[in-house]
XYZ file of C-alpha atoms in Angstrom:
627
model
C -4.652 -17.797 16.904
C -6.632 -18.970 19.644
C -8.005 -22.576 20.742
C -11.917 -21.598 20.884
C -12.305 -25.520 22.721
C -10.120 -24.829 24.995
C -12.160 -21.805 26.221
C -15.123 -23.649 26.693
C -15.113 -24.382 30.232
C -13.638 -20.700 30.823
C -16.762 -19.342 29.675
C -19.128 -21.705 31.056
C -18.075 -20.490 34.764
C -18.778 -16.833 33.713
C -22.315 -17.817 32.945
C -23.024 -19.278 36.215
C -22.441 -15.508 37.547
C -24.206 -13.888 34.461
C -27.950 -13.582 33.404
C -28.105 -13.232 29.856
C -30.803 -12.510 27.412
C -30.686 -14.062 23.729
C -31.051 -11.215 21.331
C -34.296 -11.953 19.056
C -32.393 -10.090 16.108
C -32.367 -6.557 14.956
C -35.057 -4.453 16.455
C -37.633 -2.413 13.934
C -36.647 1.167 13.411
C -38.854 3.059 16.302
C -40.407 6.105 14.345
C -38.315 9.536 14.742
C -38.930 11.280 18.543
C -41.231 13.963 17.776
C -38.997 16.523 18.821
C -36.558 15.089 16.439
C -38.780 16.564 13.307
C -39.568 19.879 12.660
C -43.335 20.422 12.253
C -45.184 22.453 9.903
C -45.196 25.205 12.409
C -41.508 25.777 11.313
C -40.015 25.206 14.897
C -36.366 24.179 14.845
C -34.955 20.810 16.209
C -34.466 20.579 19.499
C -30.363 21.276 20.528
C -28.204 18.967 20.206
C -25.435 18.227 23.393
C -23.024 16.166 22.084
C -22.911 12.488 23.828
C -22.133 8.647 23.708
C -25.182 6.931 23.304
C -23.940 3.068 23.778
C -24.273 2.030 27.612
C -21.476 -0.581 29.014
C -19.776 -0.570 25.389
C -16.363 -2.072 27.301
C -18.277 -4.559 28.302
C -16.639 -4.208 32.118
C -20.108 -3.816 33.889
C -21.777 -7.020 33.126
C -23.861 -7.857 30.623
C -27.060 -5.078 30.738
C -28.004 -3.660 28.473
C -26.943 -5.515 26.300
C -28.315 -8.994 24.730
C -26.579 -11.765 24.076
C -26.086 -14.987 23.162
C -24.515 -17.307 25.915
C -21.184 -16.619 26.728
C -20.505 -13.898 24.047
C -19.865 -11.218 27.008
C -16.697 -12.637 28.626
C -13.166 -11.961 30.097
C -10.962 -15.138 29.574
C -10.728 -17.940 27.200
C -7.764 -16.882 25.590
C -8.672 -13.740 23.703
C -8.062 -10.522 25.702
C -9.560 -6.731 25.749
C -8.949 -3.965 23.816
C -9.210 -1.974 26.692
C -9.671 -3.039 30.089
C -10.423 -6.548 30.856
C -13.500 -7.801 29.286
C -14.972 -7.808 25.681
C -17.733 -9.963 23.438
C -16.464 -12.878 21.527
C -18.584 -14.332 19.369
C -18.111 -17.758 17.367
C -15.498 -19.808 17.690
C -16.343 -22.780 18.298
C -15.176 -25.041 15.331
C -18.201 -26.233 14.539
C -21.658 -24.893 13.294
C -23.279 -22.020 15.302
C -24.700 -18.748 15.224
C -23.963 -15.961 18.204
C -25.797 -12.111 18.505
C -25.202 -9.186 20.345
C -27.320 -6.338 20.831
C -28.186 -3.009 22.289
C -31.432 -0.435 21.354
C -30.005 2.800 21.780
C -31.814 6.294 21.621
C -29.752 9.056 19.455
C -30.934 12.571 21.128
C -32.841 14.778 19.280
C -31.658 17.932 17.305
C -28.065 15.611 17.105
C -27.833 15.356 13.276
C -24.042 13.874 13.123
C -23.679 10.455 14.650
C -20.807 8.320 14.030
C -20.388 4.542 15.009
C -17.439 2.587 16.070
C -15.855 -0.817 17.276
C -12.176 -2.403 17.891
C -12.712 -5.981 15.979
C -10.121 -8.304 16.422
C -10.669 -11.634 13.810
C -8.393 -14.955 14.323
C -9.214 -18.158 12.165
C -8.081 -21.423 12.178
C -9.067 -21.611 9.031
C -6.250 -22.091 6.160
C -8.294 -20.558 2.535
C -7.210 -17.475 0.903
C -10.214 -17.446 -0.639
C -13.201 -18.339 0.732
C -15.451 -16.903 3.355
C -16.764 -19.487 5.507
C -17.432 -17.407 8.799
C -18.917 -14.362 9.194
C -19.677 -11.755 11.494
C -22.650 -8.818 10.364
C -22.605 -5.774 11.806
C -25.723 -3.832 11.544
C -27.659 -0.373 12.928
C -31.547 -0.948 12.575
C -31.940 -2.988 9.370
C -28.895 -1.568 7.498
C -25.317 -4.094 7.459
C -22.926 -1.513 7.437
C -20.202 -4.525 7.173
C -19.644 -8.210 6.844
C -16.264 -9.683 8.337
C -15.048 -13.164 7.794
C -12.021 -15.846 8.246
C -10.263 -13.945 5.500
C -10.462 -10.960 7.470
C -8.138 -12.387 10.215
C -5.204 -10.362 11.599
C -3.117 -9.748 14.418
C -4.536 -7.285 16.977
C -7.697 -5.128 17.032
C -8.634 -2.857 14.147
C -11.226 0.098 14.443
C -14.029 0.020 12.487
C -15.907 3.082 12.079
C -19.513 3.960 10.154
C -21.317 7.623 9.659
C -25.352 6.529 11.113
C -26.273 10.178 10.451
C -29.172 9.072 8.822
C -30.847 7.407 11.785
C -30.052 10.687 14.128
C -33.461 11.193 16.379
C -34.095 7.565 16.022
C -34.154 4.370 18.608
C -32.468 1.940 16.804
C -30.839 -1.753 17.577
C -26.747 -1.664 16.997
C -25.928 -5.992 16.387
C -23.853 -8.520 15.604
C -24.316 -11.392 14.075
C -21.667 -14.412 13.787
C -22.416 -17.101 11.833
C -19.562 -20.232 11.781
C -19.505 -23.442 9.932
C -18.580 -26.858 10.719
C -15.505 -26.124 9.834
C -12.329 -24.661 11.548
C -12.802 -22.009 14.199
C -13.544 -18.219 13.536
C -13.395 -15.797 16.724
C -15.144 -12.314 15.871
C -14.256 -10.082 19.074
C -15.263 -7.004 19.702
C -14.790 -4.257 22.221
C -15.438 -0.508 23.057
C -18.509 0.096 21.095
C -19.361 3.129 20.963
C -22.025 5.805 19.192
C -21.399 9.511 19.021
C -23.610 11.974 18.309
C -23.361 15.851 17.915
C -24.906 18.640 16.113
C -22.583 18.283 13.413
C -21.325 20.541 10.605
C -20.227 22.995 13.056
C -16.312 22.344 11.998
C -16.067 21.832 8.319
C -13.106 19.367 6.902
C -10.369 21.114 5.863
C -10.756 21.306 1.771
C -6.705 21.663 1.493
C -5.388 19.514 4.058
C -1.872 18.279 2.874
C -1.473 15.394 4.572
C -1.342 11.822 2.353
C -3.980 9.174 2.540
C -4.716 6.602 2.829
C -1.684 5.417 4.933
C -1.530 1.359 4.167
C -0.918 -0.553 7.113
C -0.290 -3.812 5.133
C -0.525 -6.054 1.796
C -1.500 -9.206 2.712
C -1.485 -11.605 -0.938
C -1.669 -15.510 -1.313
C -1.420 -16.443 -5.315
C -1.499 -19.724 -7.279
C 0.398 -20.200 -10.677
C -0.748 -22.289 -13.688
C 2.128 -24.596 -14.950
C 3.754 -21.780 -16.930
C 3.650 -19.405 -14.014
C 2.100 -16.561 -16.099
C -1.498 -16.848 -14.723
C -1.580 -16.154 -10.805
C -5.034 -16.463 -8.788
C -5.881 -15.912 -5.095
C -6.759 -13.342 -3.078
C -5.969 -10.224 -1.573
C -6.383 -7.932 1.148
C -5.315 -4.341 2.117
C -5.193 -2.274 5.051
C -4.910 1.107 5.958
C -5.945 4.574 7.977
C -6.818 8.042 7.444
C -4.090 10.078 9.114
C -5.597 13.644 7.444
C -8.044 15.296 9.176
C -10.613 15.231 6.275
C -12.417 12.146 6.310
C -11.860 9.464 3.723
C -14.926 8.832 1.488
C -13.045 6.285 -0.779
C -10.178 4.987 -1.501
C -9.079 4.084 -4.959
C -6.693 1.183 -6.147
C -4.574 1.179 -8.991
C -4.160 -1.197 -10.844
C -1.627 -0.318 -13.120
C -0.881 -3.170 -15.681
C -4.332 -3.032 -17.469
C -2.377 -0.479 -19.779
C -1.203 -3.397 -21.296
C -4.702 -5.156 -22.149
C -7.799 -3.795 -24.197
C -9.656 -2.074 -21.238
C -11.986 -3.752 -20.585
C -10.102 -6.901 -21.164
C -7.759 -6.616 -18.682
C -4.930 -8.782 -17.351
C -5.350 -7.506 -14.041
C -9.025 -9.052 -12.516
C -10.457 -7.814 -9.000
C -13.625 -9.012 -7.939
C -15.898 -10.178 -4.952
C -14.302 -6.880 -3.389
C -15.280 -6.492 0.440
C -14.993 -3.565 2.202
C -16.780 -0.725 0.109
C -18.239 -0.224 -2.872
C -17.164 -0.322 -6.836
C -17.104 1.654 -9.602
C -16.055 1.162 -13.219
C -13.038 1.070 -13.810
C -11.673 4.335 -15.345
C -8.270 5.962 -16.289
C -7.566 3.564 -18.871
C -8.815 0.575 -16.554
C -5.841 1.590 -14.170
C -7.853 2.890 -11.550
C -10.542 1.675 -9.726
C -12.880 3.345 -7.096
C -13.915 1.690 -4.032
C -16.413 4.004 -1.810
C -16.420 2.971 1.316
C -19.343 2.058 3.764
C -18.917 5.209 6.209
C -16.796 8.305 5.924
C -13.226 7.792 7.785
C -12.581 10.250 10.240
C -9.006 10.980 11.197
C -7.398 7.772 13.078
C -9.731 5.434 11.843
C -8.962 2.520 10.342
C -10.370 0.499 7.226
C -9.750 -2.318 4.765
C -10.568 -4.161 1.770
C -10.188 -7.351 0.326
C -10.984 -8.475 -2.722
C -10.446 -11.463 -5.158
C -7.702 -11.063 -7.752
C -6.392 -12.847 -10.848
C -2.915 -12.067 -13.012
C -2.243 -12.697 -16.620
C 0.931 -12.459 -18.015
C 1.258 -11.030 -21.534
C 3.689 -11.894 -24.186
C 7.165 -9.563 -24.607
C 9.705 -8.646 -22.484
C 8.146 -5.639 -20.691
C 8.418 -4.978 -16.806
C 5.239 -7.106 -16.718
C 5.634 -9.614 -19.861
C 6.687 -12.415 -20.955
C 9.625 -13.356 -22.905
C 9.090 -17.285 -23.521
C 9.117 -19.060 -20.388
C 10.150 -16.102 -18.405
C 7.601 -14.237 -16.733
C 8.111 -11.106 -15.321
C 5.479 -9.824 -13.029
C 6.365 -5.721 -12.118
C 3.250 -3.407 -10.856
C 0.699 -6.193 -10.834
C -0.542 -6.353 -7.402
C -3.675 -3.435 -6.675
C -1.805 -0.748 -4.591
C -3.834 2.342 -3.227
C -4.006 5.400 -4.932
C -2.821 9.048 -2.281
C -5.063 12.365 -1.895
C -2.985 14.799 -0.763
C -3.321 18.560 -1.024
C -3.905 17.986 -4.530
C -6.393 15.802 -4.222
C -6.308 12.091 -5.653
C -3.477 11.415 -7.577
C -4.958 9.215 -10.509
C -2.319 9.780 -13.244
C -2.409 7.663 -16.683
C 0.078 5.127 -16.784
C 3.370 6.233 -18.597
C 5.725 3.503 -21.091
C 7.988 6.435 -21.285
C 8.765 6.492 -17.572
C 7.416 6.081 -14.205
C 3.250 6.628 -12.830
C 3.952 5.620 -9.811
C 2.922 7.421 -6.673
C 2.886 5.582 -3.586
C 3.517 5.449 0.737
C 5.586 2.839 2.112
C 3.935 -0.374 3.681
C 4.279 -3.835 4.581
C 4.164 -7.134 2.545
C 3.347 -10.770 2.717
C 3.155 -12.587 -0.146
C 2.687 -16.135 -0.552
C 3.128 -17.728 -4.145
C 2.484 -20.952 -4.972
C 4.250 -22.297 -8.170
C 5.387 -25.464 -9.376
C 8.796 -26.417 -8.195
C 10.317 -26.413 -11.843
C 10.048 -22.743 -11.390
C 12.532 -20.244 -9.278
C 10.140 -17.103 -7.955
C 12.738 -14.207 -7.232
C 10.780 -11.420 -5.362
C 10.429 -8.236 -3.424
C 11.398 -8.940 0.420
C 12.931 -11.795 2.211
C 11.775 -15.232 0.477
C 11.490 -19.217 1.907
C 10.541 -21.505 0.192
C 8.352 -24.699 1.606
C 7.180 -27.190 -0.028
C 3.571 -27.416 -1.580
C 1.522 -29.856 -2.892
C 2.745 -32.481 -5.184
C 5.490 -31.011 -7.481
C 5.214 -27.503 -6.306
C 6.332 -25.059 -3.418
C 5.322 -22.362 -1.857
C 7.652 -19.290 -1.575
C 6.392 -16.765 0.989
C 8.038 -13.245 0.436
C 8.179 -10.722 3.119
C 8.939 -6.962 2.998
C 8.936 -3.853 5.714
C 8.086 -0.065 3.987
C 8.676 -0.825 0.355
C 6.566 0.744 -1.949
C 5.188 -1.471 -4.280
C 6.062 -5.962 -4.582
C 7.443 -7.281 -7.703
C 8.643 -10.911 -9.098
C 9.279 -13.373 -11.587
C 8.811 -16.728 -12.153
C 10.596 -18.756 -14.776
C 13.146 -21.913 -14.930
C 15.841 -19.035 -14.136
C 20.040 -19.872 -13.382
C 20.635 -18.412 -9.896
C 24.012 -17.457 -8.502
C 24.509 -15.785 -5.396
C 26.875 -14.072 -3.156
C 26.976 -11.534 -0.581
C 28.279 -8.063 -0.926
C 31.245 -6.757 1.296
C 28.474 -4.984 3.354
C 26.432 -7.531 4.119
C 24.010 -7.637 1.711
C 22.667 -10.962 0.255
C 22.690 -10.184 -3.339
C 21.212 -12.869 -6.185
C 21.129 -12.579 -9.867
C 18.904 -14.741 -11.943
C 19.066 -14.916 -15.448
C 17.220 -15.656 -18.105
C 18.595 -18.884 -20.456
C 20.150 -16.518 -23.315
C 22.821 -15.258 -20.220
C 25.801 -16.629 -20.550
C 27.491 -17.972 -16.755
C 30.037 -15.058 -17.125
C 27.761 -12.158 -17.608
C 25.702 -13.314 -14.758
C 28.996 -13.254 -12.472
C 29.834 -10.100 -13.691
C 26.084 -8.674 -13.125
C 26.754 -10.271 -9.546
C 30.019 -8.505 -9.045
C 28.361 -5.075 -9.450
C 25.276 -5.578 -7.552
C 27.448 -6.312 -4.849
C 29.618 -3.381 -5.546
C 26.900 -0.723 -6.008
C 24.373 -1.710 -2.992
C 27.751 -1.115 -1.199
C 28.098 2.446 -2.653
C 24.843 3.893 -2.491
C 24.681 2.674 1.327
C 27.955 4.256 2.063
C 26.761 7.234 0.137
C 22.335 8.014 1.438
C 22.378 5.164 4.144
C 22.236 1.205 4.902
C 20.321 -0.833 2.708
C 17.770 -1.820 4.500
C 16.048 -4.807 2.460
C 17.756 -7.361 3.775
C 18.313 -8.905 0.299
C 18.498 -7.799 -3.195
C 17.631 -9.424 -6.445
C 18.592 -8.686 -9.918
C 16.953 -10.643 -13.276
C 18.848 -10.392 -16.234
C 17.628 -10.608 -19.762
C 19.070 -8.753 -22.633
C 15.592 -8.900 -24.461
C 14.530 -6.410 -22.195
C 13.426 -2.993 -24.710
C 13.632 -0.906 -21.603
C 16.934 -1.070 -20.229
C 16.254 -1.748 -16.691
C 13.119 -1.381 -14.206
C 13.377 -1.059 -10.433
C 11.271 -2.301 -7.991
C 12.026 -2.893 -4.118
C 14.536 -5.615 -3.435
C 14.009 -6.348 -7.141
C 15.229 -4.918 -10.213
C 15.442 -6.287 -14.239
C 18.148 -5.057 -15.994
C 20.339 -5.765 -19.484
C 23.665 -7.107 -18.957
C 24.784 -3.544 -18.362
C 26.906 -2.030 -15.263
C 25.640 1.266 -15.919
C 22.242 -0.245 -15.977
C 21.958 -1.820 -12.982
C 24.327 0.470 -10.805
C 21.290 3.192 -11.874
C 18.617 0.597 -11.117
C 20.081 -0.231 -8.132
C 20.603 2.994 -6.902
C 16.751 3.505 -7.550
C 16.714 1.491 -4.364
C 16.896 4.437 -2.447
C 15.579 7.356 -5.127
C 12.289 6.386 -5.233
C 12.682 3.280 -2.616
C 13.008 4.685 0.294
C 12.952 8.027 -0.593
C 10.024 7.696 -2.491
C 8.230 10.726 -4.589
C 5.531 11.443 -6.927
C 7.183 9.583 -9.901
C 4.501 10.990 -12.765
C 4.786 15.053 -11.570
C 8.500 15.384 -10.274
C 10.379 12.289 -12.327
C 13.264 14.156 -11.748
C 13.312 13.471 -8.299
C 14.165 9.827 -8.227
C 15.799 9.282 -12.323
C 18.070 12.020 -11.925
C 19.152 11.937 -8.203
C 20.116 7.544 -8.938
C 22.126 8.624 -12.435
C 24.022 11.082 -10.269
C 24.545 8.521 -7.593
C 25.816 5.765 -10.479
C 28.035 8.541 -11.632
C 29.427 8.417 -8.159
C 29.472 5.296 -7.516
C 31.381 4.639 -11.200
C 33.550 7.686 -10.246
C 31.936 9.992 -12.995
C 32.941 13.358 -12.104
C 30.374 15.275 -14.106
C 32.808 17.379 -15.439
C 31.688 19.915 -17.932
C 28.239 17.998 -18.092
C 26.471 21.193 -17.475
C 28.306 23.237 -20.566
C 26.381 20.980 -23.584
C 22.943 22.039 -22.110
C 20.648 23.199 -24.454
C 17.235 23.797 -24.254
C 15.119 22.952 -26.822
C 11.917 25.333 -25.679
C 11.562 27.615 -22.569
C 8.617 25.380 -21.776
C 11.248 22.634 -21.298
C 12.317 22.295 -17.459
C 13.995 19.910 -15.464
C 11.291 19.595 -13.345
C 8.559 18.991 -16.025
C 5.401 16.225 -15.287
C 5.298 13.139 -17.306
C 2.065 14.720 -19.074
C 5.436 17.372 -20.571
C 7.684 14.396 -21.367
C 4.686 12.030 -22.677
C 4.057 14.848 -25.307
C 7.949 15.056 -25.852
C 9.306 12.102 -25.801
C 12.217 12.489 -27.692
C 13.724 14.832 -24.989
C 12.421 12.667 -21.842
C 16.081 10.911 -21.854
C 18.226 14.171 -22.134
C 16.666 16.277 -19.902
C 15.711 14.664 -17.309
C 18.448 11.744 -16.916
C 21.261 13.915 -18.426
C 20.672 17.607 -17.538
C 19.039 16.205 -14.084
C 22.459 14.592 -12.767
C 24.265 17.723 -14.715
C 22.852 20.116 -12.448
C 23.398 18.116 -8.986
C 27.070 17.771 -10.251
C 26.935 21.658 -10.598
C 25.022 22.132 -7.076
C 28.492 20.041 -5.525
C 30.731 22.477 -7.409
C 28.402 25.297 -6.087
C 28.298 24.375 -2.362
C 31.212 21.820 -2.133
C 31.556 18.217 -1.969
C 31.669 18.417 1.508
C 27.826 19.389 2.061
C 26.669 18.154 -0.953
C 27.917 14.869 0.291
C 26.167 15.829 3.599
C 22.851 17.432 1.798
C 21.785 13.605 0.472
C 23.046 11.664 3.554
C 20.645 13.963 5.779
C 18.200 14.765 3.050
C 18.030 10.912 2.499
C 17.709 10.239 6.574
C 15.130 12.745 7.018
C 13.110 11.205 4.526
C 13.171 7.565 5.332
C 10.306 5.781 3.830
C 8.756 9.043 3.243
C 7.725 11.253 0.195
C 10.418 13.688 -1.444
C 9.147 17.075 -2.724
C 11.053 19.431 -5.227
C 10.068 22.328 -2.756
C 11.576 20.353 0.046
C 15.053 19.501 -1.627
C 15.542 23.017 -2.619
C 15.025 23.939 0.901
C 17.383 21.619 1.986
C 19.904 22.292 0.264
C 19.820 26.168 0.404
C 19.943 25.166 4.360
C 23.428 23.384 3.530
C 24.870 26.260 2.039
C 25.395 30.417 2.762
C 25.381 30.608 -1.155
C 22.131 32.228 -2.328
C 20.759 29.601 -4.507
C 18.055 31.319 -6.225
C 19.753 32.160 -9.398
C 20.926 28.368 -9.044
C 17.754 26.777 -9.734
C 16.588 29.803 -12.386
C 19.300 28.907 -14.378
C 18.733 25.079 -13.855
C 14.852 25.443 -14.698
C 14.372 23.718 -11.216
C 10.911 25.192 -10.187
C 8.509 24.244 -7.558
């Protein structure tokens, strides 16, 4: 964060070197060149050569052509370039004022693709979560095509970019506009502007491209608790690129836990969304489209933010509440992936796992009263808050998904052999010696799955304990709930790297993450898995290991056996088939190679006919492993 004041004098000197010109606003739309429109004589457009219509959009040759308010165009100050040494800052100041920036620019005629962009770097002063008090309006002709504000801020420069197709063959005025209060300081800086224009259409978008998207580049979330800590208000704010080559037209967040309201009384709330454009809410009130302003070409970055408010229902569920324990799993909006599939907008599952999701970063600030201990996802400190509260600010590298509870929990604490920080809170029914003994193998298992796929790599671990729980155990990153069970939370725990960190598509391929971690509790409770595979029996030739949800939602009943039991029964047999030796190697490398990536079944089968000269093809036949 930059001292705006400071700068003052800085940028004073520049202007004793500088003529500038105030902008008067956003110019009129000139009509359309007439070669731009084809007359009634049937003449095509005019060609198109493809070009870069903005002049000086570094900003490194002075000020022409653009106009600007005084100072904007500027080189020091304490804000620095994108590229090169000199950029537009506008606002600033700490106090109330308005600065503009524009350019009329002429897009060729017979171009009918044009595509505008700008690195914006945002830095506030200001300390809401909420509320936008500074703003900055970028517009082309009359159209805003964004607003930014103070609760945009953010290290570094992000690219912005907008499809002005429509105004091809037009002159047209590209501005800003930055409006600050009295208040704290805002700095809105921009750099390399630019507006391309081509033909267009002449290379479609791939209509299969495989590759995931949106890629999040961070969860940024600030939350306030009632007394009971079961209602949770503030704000957040994702961001996040298009790494495919077909351009992103939306983006969709999930928000999960409105399966367990009345859609469309939900207990998850988003409003006063920035950033693109909402639906309804469909899939059950679980998902939630958000079309954004202009098409996302590959590299290009985007974000939203948007207001958001948590209830807590009653029960002990993976988000419930079982008296004054709240626990507070899959409640924060996470972005939907398109992949070769296209978007993945499954319906929430009870009997299992939905979830679909790329690793990101998290920083989560919760403030709670101080009666109340707030285990969570990530690396916690606590500060204090206002009177009678504190403020516990969580922080996580490439998890999936952020999880926590809040409740007048008993904490003990210890750290594992390894080196692992390990917690366990528990819930007021837990006696003092099932909590140590819950500690004793949290420390023991993090230990064993490390030696086994890799070093944990969360830093710490946290485990809530509450026999009231009618799931068994739930695992989240850094975070799990669990029964008073070692099975239980060895599995759960292991979860920290099936699914974790080697994440997968948990609704299509559950097997992939349920029955890899009970084969890695067997291990690490030195089952053998002798024999496991002999008391298979099918109960259909529809039924496969490597069934969807949508199979196991329609079958419950056999969810359990087939896909926990006869899924760690048939990696037991793959050992015996290829040897302990490279089976133990298979998941150390398979793990490594993907770290905080996306497991497929195609991939694994691959793998592991690479770790072997035994023809595995009858293998997964006779395993129903397909895919």
């Amino acid at each position: 964060m930059s001292d705006r004041l400071r700068a003052l004098a800085t940028r004073a000197a520049a202007l004793l070197s500088t003529t500038v010109l105030v902008a008067a606003g956003t110019a009129a739309l000139a009509a359309p060149t007439a070669q731009a429109v084809q007359g009634n004589s049937g003449t095509a457009a005019a060609s198109c050569t493809a070009t870069q219509v903005v002049a000086n959009g570094g900003f490194e040759s002075g000020t022409s052509p653009w106009t600007s308010s005084s100072g904007v165009i500027t080189s020091g100050g304490g804000q620095s370039a994108h590229g090169g040494t000199s950029f537009a800052w506008l606002n600033g100041y700490g106090s109330a004022h308005t600065d503009t920036l524009a350019q009329t620019v002429t897009l060729p005629a017979g171009c009918t693709s044009a595509s505008l962009s700008f690195w914006l770097h945002v830095d506030t002063a200001e300390t809401t979560t909420t509320t936008a008090y500074d703003k900055l309006t970028a517009k082309i002709g009359t159209t805003t095509l964004a607003t930014y504000s103070n609760l945009d801020a953010a290290a570094g420069y992000v690219k912005k970019t907008f499809d002005v197709s429509a105004y091809a063959g037009q002159t047209v005025s590209v501005s800003f506009s930055g409006v600050e209060d009295s208040g704290q300081q805002t700095s809105f800086v921009l750099d390399d502007v630019a507006l391309d224009v081509s033909a267009g259409g002449t290379t479609p978008p791939p209509t299969t491209d495989g590759t995931r998207t949106p890629a999040p580049t961070g969860y940024t979330v600030n939350l306030t608790s009632d007394t009971s800590g079961a209602n949770w208000s503030g704000h957040q704010s994702i961001g996040f690129t298009n790494p495919s080559a077909t351009p992103l037209t939306e983006v969709y967040l999930r928000l999960w836990d409105n399966y367990h309201g009345s859609c469309p009384t939900t207990p998850i709330t988003v409003s006063n969304l920035t950033g693109g454009t909402t639906a309804p809410l469909t899939v059950g009130c679980t998902a939630l489209k958000v079309t954004l302003p202009a098409p996302l070409a590959q590299g290009a970055s985007g974000s939203v933010g948007f207001d958001l408010s948590i209830a807590v229902p009653s029960g002990a569920d993976r988000f419930g509440r079982d008296g004054a324990f709240n626990f507070i799993g899959n409640a924060l909006p996470v972005l939907a992936v398109r992949d070769a599939a296209g978007w993945h907008l499954d319906p929430y599952t009870n009997n299992g796992e939905s979830f679909y999701t790329l690793a990101s970063d998290y920083t989560v600030t919760l403030d709670h009263p101080s009666s109340l201990l707030v285990p969570a996802t990530g690396t916690s400190v606590d500060t204090p808050g206002s009177s009678g509260r504190t403020v516990t600010t969580a922080t996580a590298k490439s998890v999936r998904e952020f999880a926590w509870a809040a409740g007048p929990f008993s904490k003990i604490s210890g750290t594992s052999p390894g080196g692992v920080a390990v917690s366990v809170y528990s819930v007021s029914s837990i006696s003092s010696s099932s909590a140590q003994s819950m500690l004793t193998t949290a420390k023991s298992a993090v230990d064993s799955h490390a030696a086994r796929f890799g070093a944990y790599p969360y830093g710490e671990l946290d485990a809530v304990i509450d026999n009231n729980f009618w799931f068994g155990g739930m695992e989240y990153p850094g975070f799990v709930l669990d029964l008073v069970s070692t099975t239980a939370l060895t599995h759960e725990i292991g979860h920290q790297w099936w699914y974790g960190i080697v994440g997968d598509d948990e609704y299509n391929s559950p097997w992939l993450d349920e029955a890899f971690t009970d084969y890695a509790t067997d291990l690490a409770l030195g089952g053998t898995g002798t024999n496991c595979w002999s008391s298979v029996s099918w109960a259909s030739s529809a039924e496969k290991i490597t069934n969807s949800m949508a199979y196991w939602d329609a079958n419950s009943s056999r969810y359990s056996t087939v896909i926990y039991n006869y899924g760690k029964c048939a990696l037991h047999d793959l050992r015996r088939t290829i040897g302990d030796t490279a089976m133990t190697k298979l998941l150390h490398d398979y793990a490594a190679a993907h770290w905080y990536g996306v497991s497929t079944t195609a991939e694994f089968k691959a793998a592991a006919q690479a770790a072997t000269t035994v023809d595995l093809t009858s293998f997964w036949t006779q395993h129903r492993i397909e895919g």
